[in-house]
Amino acid sequence: MTKEHGVTQERLLIKGALVWLDGGFRQADVLTDGTVISRIAPAIEPEKDMRVVDAPGLHLMPGLVDMHVHLREPGYGYKETIASGTRAAARGGFTTVCAMPNVLPAPDSAATLQQQLDIIDRDAVIEVRPYLTITRERKGHTPIDAEGIDMSRIAGFSDDGNGVQEADTMRQAMETLGDKNLFAVHCEVNSLLRGGYIHDGSYAREHGHKGICSESEWAEVKRDIELAAETGCRLHICHVSTAESVELVRRAKARGQQVTCETGPHYLAFTDRDLQEEGRFKMNPPLRDLRDREALRQGVIDGTVDVIATDHAPHSAEEKSRGLKLSAMGVVGLETSLGAVNTVMVESGLMSRERLVEVMSVTPRRLLGMETELREGATADLTLVDFDREWTVDPSEFVSMGHSTPFEGMQLKGDAVMTIFRGRIVHDSLKPAAEG
């Protein structure tokens, strides 16, 4: 055993798993020693000081990465905390999450960022990379000054929760900040919202609700792609929900532009025809129609959509109990994401298991400049998955403080049974392992 930051590190021997190697799975044994993978071989003999994890039939991959979560601290700890949110992430198989900046104070300077980092350093059980804001206090008017800020722990820049309405402000921000890190943009034109709170589709019309038109998203996607082309900014578009947005990204990629995007598991699973008069179906952007869902699925399959991210957005039970019209926007997803994506996209035959690993682990790692392969010497951030495990979503069993999910009551297939962060087991739902 070794020690890292005062914590005892076990030598872990994972035997017989199907291991992610060179872009596919093949059976191997994997040994961790301290914080790193020390050996990968067809067969490794156990030794007395090893903890042995028998894993035949299970799949071992680089730890899952969620590029879009809301951990609510500082400022809103009654919704979620760094401690509860990262434990929920570990339960879902994630070893790194990227925290959006709609907290209080918003991380728009070295001082405000440090308040968040102090909580992360104290309470997080996995890696948390915060986003800095694009504009001061996320108000959309003045780009921040990032000079002197250590960018090594930062995911990028985002005003998520708000679209930057002024094109000149966004252009200036891209010019001054775009060479430092990823720009993760929330695309929403406020003047097109018109009081809407679900998709402007058949359900809204039939039930007397105000709708959010698709153009409120894709119009700003179009603008930001054009601004990124002008400035050379590396653009990442958050929570894409419309067919038009997918096509705009597809065309930008075809032109050779550095544009990536993400969508969420709920947009791949549901449409506005699945809505119920409950807050657990309310999020921003909203669930769209069948045409949009099919475009998103095809975008994931063909690589136009690069990443699946949860947009995990916990609220209190009271805030989510007010129906579609009055409930707070946002649903949780860290503990359901893997099972939902596997059930909806892989078990249905729409895409391969290998593609799931790409969109939930390999590609977000690449975008964040992280190790993308399992290899000797790499950091031991690992997720062990049972793709055959069937389970029913019961929010009362969530680790997250937020319990509002459209997947409630659904049977999913596939689950993380062990999550290893820097050589330490931070989630384990396997039976007790044998000692070598």
Coordinates of C-alpha atoms in Angstrom, one line a residue:
M1 CA 0.0 0.0 0.0
T2 CA 1.0 3.6 -0.6
K3 CA -0.3 7.0 0.6
E4 CA -1.5 9.8 -1.6
H5 CA -2.4 13.1 0.3
G6 CA -2.5 11.1 3.5
V7 CA -5.0 8.6 2.2
T8 CA -4.0 4.9 2.1
Q9 CA -4.0 3.6 -1.5
E10 CA -4.7 -0.1 -2.1
R11 CA -3.1 -2.1 -4.8
L12 CA -6.2 -3.2 -6.8
L13 CA -6.1 -6.2 -9.2
I14 CA -9.1 -6.2 -11.5
K15 CA -9.2 -9.7 -13.0
G16 CA -10.9 -11.0 -16.1
A17 CA -12.7 -7.8 -17.2
L18 CA -13.3 -6.7 -20.8
V19 CA -10.9 -3.8 -20.8
W20 CA -11.0 -0.7 -23.1
L21 CA -7.8 -1.0 -25.1
D22 CA -7.0 0.6 -28.4
G23 CA -10.6 1.7 -29.0
G24 CA -12.3 -1.6 -28.2
F25 CA -12.8 -4.2 -25.5
R26 CA -10.7 -7.3 -24.8
Q27 CA -10.2 -9.4 -21.8
A28 CA -7.2 -8.6 -19.5
D29 CA -6.1 -8.1 -15.9
V30 CA -5.4 -4.6 -14.7
L31 CA -3.3 -3.7 -11.7
T32 CA -3.3 -0.3 -10.0
D33 CA -0.6 0.8 -7.6
G34 CA -1.1 4.1 -5.8
T35 CA -2.7 6.5 -8.2
V36 CA -1.6 4.9 -11.4
I37 CA -2.2 1.8 -13.6
S38 CA 1.0 -0.2 -13.1
R39 CA 0.3 -3.2 -15.3
I40 CA -2.1 -4.5 -17.9
A41 CA -1.6 -8.1 -19.0
P42 CA -3.6 -11.2 -20.0
A43 CA -3.1 -12.7 -16.6
I44 CA -1.6 -11.2 -13.4
E45 CA -1.1 -13.4 -10.3
P46 CA -2.5 -12.0 -7.1
E47 CA -0.2 -11.1 -4.2
K48 CA -0.9 -10.8 -0.5
D49 CA -1.1 -7.0 -0.5
M50 CA -3.5 -6.7 -3.3
R51 CA -7.3 -6.3 -3.2
V52 CA -8.7 -8.6 -5.9
V53 CA -11.8 -7.6 -7.9
D54 CA -13.2 -10.6 -9.8
A55 CA -14.7 -9.0 -12.9
P56 CA -15.5 -11.6 -15.6
G57 CA -18.2 -10.3 -18.0
L58 CA -17.8 -6.7 -16.7
H59 CA -16.4 -3.9 -18.8
L60 CA -13.6 -1.7 -17.5
M61 CA -13.1 1.7 -19.2
P62 CA -11.6 5.1 -18.5
G63 CA -13.6 6.9 -15.9
L64 CA -16.7 8.6 -17.2
V65 CA -16.6 12.4 -17.6
D66 CA -19.6 14.7 -17.4
M67 CA -18.9 18.1 -19.0
H68 CA -22.1 19.7 -17.7
V69 CA -23.3 19.5 -14.1
H70 CA -24.6 21.9 -11.5
L71 CA -23.2 21.3 -8.1
R72 CA -24.9 24.4 -6.5
E73 CA -22.1 25.3 -4.1
P74 CA -21.3 28.0 -3.1
G75 CA -24.6 29.7 -2.6
Y76 CA -27.3 27.1 -3.0
G77 CA -26.4 24.2 -0.8
Y78 CA -30.0 23.4 0.0
K79 CA -30.3 22.0 -3.6
E80 CA -27.0 20.1 -3.8
T81 CA -23.5 20.2 -2.3
I82 CA -20.1 19.4 -3.7
A83 CA -20.1 16.4 -1.3
S84 CA -23.5 15.0 -2.3
G85 CA -23.1 15.8 -6.0
T86 CA -19.7 14.2 -6.3
R87 CA -20.8 11.1 -4.4
A88 CA -23.8 10.9 -6.8
A89 CA -21.4 11.2 -9.7
A90 CA -19.2 8.4 -8.4
R91 CA -22.3 6.3 -8.0
G92 CA -23.0 6.9 -11.7
G93 CA -19.5 6.0 -12.8
F94 CA -18.0 9.4 -13.2
T95 CA -14.5 10.3 -12.1
T96 CA -14.5 13.8 -13.4
V97 CA -17.4 16.4 -13.6
C98 CA -17.3 20.0 -14.9
A99 CA -19.3 22.4 -12.7
M100 CA -21.3 25.2 -14.3
P101 CA -20.9 28.7 -12.8
N102 CA -24.4 29.6 -11.8
V103 CA -23.5 29.6 -8.1
L104 CA -23.1 32.5 -5.7
P105 CA -20.7 34.2 -6.0
A106 CA -20.3 33.3 -9.7
P107 CA -16.6 32.3 -10.4
D108 CA -15.6 35.4 -12.5
S109 CA -12.3 36.2 -10.8
A110 CA -9.4 34.5 -9.0
A111 CA -11.0 35.3 -5.7
T112 CA -14.5 34.0 -6.4
L113 CA -13.2 31.0 -8.1
Q114 CA -11.0 30.2 -5.1
Q115 CA -14.2 30.1 -2.9
Q116 CA -15.5 27.2 -5.1
L117 CA -12.1 25.5 -5.2
D118 CA -11.8 25.5 -1.5
I119 CA -15.1 23.6 -1.1
I120 CA -14.0 21.2 -3.9
D121 CA -10.7 20.5 -2.2
R122 CA -12.4 19.9 1.1
D123 CA -15.5 17.8 0.0
A124 CA -15.2 16.3 -3.5
V125 CA -14.7 12.6 -3.8
I126 CA -13.8 12.8 -7.5
E127 CA -12.3 15.5 -9.7
V128 CA -14.3 18.7 -10.2
R129 CA -13.3 21.1 -12.9
P130 CA -15.3 24.4 -12.6
Y131 CA -16.2 26.7 -15.5
L132 CA -15.3 30.3 -15.2
T133 CA -18.0 32.7 -16.3
I134 CA -17.8 34.4 -19.7
T135 CA -19.1 37.7 -18.4
R136 CA -18.9 39.4 -15.0
E137 CA -21.5 37.9 -12.6
R138 CA -23.0 36.1 -15.6
K139 CA -24.9 39.2 -16.5
G140 CA -24.0 39.1 -20.2
H141 CA -22.5 42.6 -20.5
T142 CA -18.7 42.7 -19.7
P143 CA -16.3 39.8 -20.5
I144 CA -14.2 38.7 -17.5
D145 CA -10.5 39.3 -17.2
A146 CA -8.9 35.9 -16.8
E147 CA -5.3 37.2 -16.6
G148 CA -3.4 35.6 -13.7
I149 CA -5.9 32.8 -13.2
D150 CA -4.4 29.3 -13.1
M151 CA -6.3 27.5 -15.9
S152 CA -5.0 24.1 -15.0
R153 CA -8.1 23.2 -13.0
I154 CA -10.6 24.9 -15.2
A155 CA -12.9 23.2 -17.7
G156 CA -13.4 26.4 -19.7
F157 CA -15.7 29.4 -19.9
S158 CA -19.5 29.4 -19.7
D159 CA -22.4 31.6 -18.7
D160 CA -24.6 28.5 -18.6
G161 CA -28.2 29.2 -17.5
N162 CA -28.0 32.4 -19.6
G163 CA -27.3 33.0 -23.3
V164 CA -25.0 36.0 -23.9
Q165 CA -27.5 38.2 -25.7
E166 CA -25.2 40.9 -27.2
A167 CA -23.2 39.7 -30.2
D168 CA -20.5 42.3 -29.6
T169 CA -20.0 41.1 -26.0
M170 CA -19.7 37.5 -27.2
R171 CA -17.2 38.5 -29.9
Q172 CA -15.1 40.5 -27.5
A173 CA -15.1 37.6 -25.0
M174 CA -14.1 35.1 -27.7
E175 CA -11.3 37.4 -28.8
T176 CA -9.9 37.9 -25.3
L177 CA -10.6 34.5 -23.7
G178 CA -11.0 32.0 -26.6
D179 CA -7.3 31.1 -26.9
K180 CA -7.2 30.1 -23.2
N181 CA -9.7 27.3 -23.0
L182 CA -13.0 25.8 -24.2
F183 CA -16.0 28.1 -24.7
A184 CA -19.1 26.2 -23.5
V185 CA -22.1 28.2 -24.6
H186 CA -25.7 28.2 -23.5
C187 CA -27.6 29.2 -26.7
E188 CA -30.9 31.0 -26.0
V189 CA -32.4 34.2 -27.4
N190 CA -34.3 35.7 -24.6
S191 CA -36.6 37.8 -26.9
L192 CA -37.9 34.6 -28.5
L193 CA -38.9 32.9 -25.2
R194 CA -42.2 34.8 -24.9
G195 CA -42.9 33.4 -21.5
G196 CA -42.6 29.8 -22.6
Y197 CA -41.6 27.0 -20.3
I198 CA -42.1 23.8 -22.4
H199 CA -41.6 23.1 -26.1
D200 CA -43.8 25.0 -28.4
G201 CA -45.4 21.8 -29.8
S202 CA -48.5 19.8 -29.8
Y203 CA -48.6 19.1 -26.0
A204 CA -48.3 22.8 -25.2
R205 CA -51.2 23.6 -27.6
E206 CA -53.4 20.8 -26.4
H207 CA -52.9 21.6 -22.7
G208 CA -52.9 25.4 -22.7
H209 CA -49.2 25.9 -21.9
K210 CA -46.9 28.6 -23.3
G211 CA -44.2 27.1 -25.6
I212 CA -40.5 27.8 -26.2
C213 CA -39.8 27.9 -29.9
S214 CA -36.9 26.0 -31.4
E215 CA -35.5 29.1 -33.0
S216 CA -34.7 30.5 -29.5
E217 CA -32.0 27.9 -29.4
W218 CA -30.8 27.5 -33.0
A219 CA -30.7 31.2 -33.8
E220 CA -28.0 31.7 -31.2
V221 CA -26.2 28.5 -32.1
K222 CA -25.9 29.9 -35.6
R223 CA -24.7 33.3 -34.3
D224 CA -22.1 31.7 -32.0
I225 CA -20.8 29.4 -34.8
E226 CA -20.3 32.5 -37.0
L227 CA -18.6 34.4 -34.2
A228 CA -16.3 31.5 -33.5
A229 CA -15.3 31.3 -37.2
E230 CA -14.4 35.0 -37.0
T231 CA -12.4 34.8 -33.9
G232 CA -10.9 31.3 -34.1
C233 CA -12.5 30.4 -30.8
R234 CA -12.9 26.7 -29.8
L235 CA -16.6 26.5 -29.4
H236 CA -18.6 23.8 -27.5
I237 CA -22.4 24.1 -27.6
C238 CA -24.2 23.0 -24.5
H239 CA -27.4 20.8 -24.3
V240 CA -28.4 20.8 -28.0
S241 CA -32.1 19.9 -28.3
T242 CA -33.2 20.8 -31.8
A243 CA -32.8 19.3 -35.3
E244 CA -31.7 22.7 -36.7
S245 CA -28.9 23.0 -34.1
V246 CA -27.6 19.5 -35.1
E247 CA -27.5 20.5 -38.7
L248 CA -25.8 23.8 -38.0
V249 CA -23.0 21.9 -36.1
R250 CA -22.8 19.3 -38.9
R251 CA -22.2 22.0 -41.5
A252 CA -19.6 23.8 -39.3
K253 CA -17.7 20.6 -38.8
A254 CA -17.8 20.0 -42.6
R255 CA -16.2 23.4 -43.1
G256 CA -13.4 22.4 -40.7
Q257 CA -14.4 24.6 -37.9
Q258 CA -13.5 23.7 -34.3
V259 CA -17.1 23.2 -33.1
T260 CA -18.3 20.5 -30.7
C261 CA -21.6 19.9 -29.0
E262 CA -23.4 17.9 -26.4
T263 CA -26.9 16.6 -25.7
G264 CA -28.4 15.0 -22.7
P265 CA -29.9 11.5 -22.1
H266 CA -33.4 12.9 -21.6
Y267 CA -33.4 14.5 -25.1
L268 CA -32.5 11.1 -26.6
A269 CA -35.2 9.2 -24.6
F270 CA -38.2 11.5 -24.6
T271 CA -40.3 13.9 -26.7
D272 CA -42.9 16.5 -25.7
R273 CA -45.5 13.7 -26.2
D274 CA -44.1 12.1 -23.1
L275 CA -44.8 15.1 -20.9
Q276 CA -46.8 14.8 -17.8
E277 CA -48.1 17.6 -15.6
E278 CA -45.1 17.2 -13.2
G279 CA -42.0 19.2 -12.6
R280 CA -39.8 16.2 -13.3
F281 CA -40.4 16.8 -17.0
K282 CA -39.4 20.5 -16.9
M283 CA -35.9 21.5 -18.0
N284 CA -34.2 24.1 -20.2
P285 CA -34.0 23.5 -23.1
P286 CA -37.3 21.6 -23.0
L287 CA -38.1 18.2 -24.4
R288 CA -38.7 18.7 -28.1
D289 CA -40.7 16.8 -30.7
L290 CA -40.1 13.5 -32.5
R291 CA -38.2 15.1 -35.4
D292 CA -35.8 16.7 -33.0
R293 CA -35.2 13.5 -31.0
E294 CA -34.5 11.5 -34.1
A295 CA -32.0 14.2 -35.4
L296 CA -30.2 14.1 -32.0
R297 CA -30.0 10.3 -32.1
Q298 CA -28.6 10.4 -35.6
G299 CA -26.2 13.2 -34.6
V300 CA -24.8 11.0 -31.8
I301 CA -24.5 8.0 -34.1
D302 CA -22.7 9.8 -36.9
G303 CA -20.4 11.9 -34.6
T304 CA -22.1 15.3 -35.1
V305 CA -23.0 15.3 -31.5
D306 CA -19.7 14.7 -29.7
V307 CA -20.6 14.2 -26.1
I308 CA -23.5 13.1 -23.9
A309 CA -23.7 15.2 -20.7
T310 CA -26.3 15.1 -18.0
D311 CA -26.9 18.8 -17.3
H312 CA -27.5 17.5 -13.8
A313 CA -29.6 20.3 -12.2
P314 CA -30.9 19.5 -8.7
H315 CA -33.6 21.5 -7.0
S316 CA -35.4 21.1 -3.7
A317 CA -38.5 18.9 -3.7
E318 CA -40.7 22.0 -3.1
E319 CA -39.2 23.8 -6.1
K320 CA -40.0 20.8 -8.3
S321 CA -43.6 20.2 -7.0
R322 CA -45.3 23.0 -8.8
G323 CA -46.2 21.4 -12.1
L324 CA -45.0 22.2 -15.5
K325 CA -45.8 25.9 -15.4
L326 CA -44.3 26.9 -12.0
S327 CA -41.6 24.3 -11.2
A328 CA -38.0 25.3 -11.4
M329 CA -36.2 24.3 -14.6
G330 CA -33.8 21.3 -14.3
V331 CA -33.6 17.6 -13.6
V332 CA -31.0 15.3 -12.2
G333 CA -29.1 12.8 -14.2
L334 CA -25.7 11.7 -12.7
E335 CA -27.1 8.4 -11.4
T336 CA -29.2 7.4 -14.4
S337 CA -27.1 8.6 -17.3
L338 CA -25.1 5.4 -18.0
G339 CA -28.2 3.2 -17.8
A340 CA -30.3 5.5 -19.8
V341 CA -27.9 5.9 -22.7
N342 CA -27.2 2.2 -22.8
T343 CA -30.9 1.3 -22.7
V344 CA -32.0 4.0 -25.2
M345 CA -29.1 3.9 -27.7
V346 CA -27.2 0.6 -27.3
E347 CA -29.8 -2.0 -26.2
S348 CA -32.1 -0.7 -28.9
G349 CA -29.5 -1.4 -31.6
L350 CA -29.0 2.3 -32.6
M351 CA -25.3 2.5 -31.7
S352 CA -22.5 0.3 -30.4
R353 CA -21.2 -0.1 -26.9
E354 CA -17.9 1.4 -28.2
R355 CA -19.7 4.5 -29.2
L356 CA -21.1 4.9 -25.7
V357 CA -17.6 4.9 -24.3
E358 CA -16.6 7.5 -26.8
V359 CA -19.4 10.0 -26.0
M360 CA -19.3 9.5 -22.2
S361 CA -15.6 9.1 -21.6
V362 CA -13.1 9.3 -24.5
T363 CA -14.3 12.4 -26.3
P364 CA -15.0 14.6 -23.2
R365 CA -11.5 13.5 -21.9
R366 CA -10.0 14.6 -25.2
L367 CA -11.8 18.0 -25.2
L368 CA -10.6 18.6 -21.6
G369 CA -7.0 17.6 -22.4
M370 CA -7.1 14.4 -20.3
E371 CA -5.8 10.9 -20.8
T372 CA -8.1 9.0 -23.1
E373 CA -6.7 5.5 -23.0
L374 CA -6.1 2.8 -20.4
R375 CA -2.4 2.2 -20.4
E376 CA 0.4 1.5 -18.0
G377 CA 1.4 4.7 -16.2
A378 CA -1.9 6.4 -16.7
T379 CA -3.9 7.8 -13.7
A380 CA -6.1 5.1 -12.3
D381 CA -9.5 6.7 -13.0
L382 CA -11.6 3.8 -13.9
T383 CA -15.3 2.7 -14.3
L384 CA -16.3 -0.9 -14.0
V385 CA -19.7 -1.5 -15.7
D386 CA -22.2 -4.3 -15.7
F387 CA -24.1 -3.8 -19.0
D388 CA -26.4 -6.6 -18.2
R389 CA -27.7 -5.3 -14.8
E390 CA -31.4 -4.4 -15.0
W391 CA -32.7 -1.9 -12.5
T392 CA -35.7 0.4 -11.9
V393 CA -35.1 4.1 -11.3
D394 CA -36.2 4.9 -7.7
P395 CA -35.3 8.6 -6.9
S396 CA -35.6 7.8 -3.1
E397 CA -32.5 5.8 -3.4
F398 CA -30.4 8.6 -5.1
V399 CA -27.3 9.8 -3.5
S400 CA -28.0 13.3 -5.0
M401 CA -30.1 15.7 -2.9
G402 CA -32.2 16.2 -6.1
H403 CA -34.8 13.6 -6.9
S404 CA -36.5 15.0 -9.9
T405 CA -36.1 12.9 -13.1
P406 CA -38.2 12.0 -16.1
F407 CA -36.7 8.5 -15.8
E408 CA -38.5 7.8 -12.5
G409 CA -40.0 4.3 -12.5
M410 CA -38.3 3.2 -15.8
Q411 CA -36.4 0.0 -16.1
L412 CA -32.9 0.6 -17.3
K413 CA -30.1 -1.8 -18.3
G414 CA -26.5 -1.1 -17.5
D415 CA -24.9 0.3 -14.3
A416 CA -21.6 1.3 -12.9
V417 CA -20.7 -1.3 -10.2
M418 CA -17.3 0.2 -9.2
T419 CA -15.8 3.6 -9.7
I420 CA -12.1 4.1 -9.0
F421 CA -10.6 7.6 -8.7
R422 CA -6.8 8.0 -8.6
G423 CA -6.6 4.4 -7.4
R424 CA -9.2 4.7 -4.6
I425 CA -12.6 3.0 -4.8
V426 CA -15.2 5.7 -4.4
H427 CA -18.2 3.6 -5.3
D428 CA -18.6 -0.2 -5.0
S429 CA -21.8 -2.1 -5.4
L430 CA -20.0 -5.5 -6.0
K431 CA -20.0 -8.2 -3.5
P432 CA -17.0 -8.1 -1.1
A433 CA -13.9 -8.9 -3.1
A434 CA -11.5 -11.7 -2.2
E435 CA -8.1 -10.9 -0.7
G436 CA -5.1 -12.1 -2.6

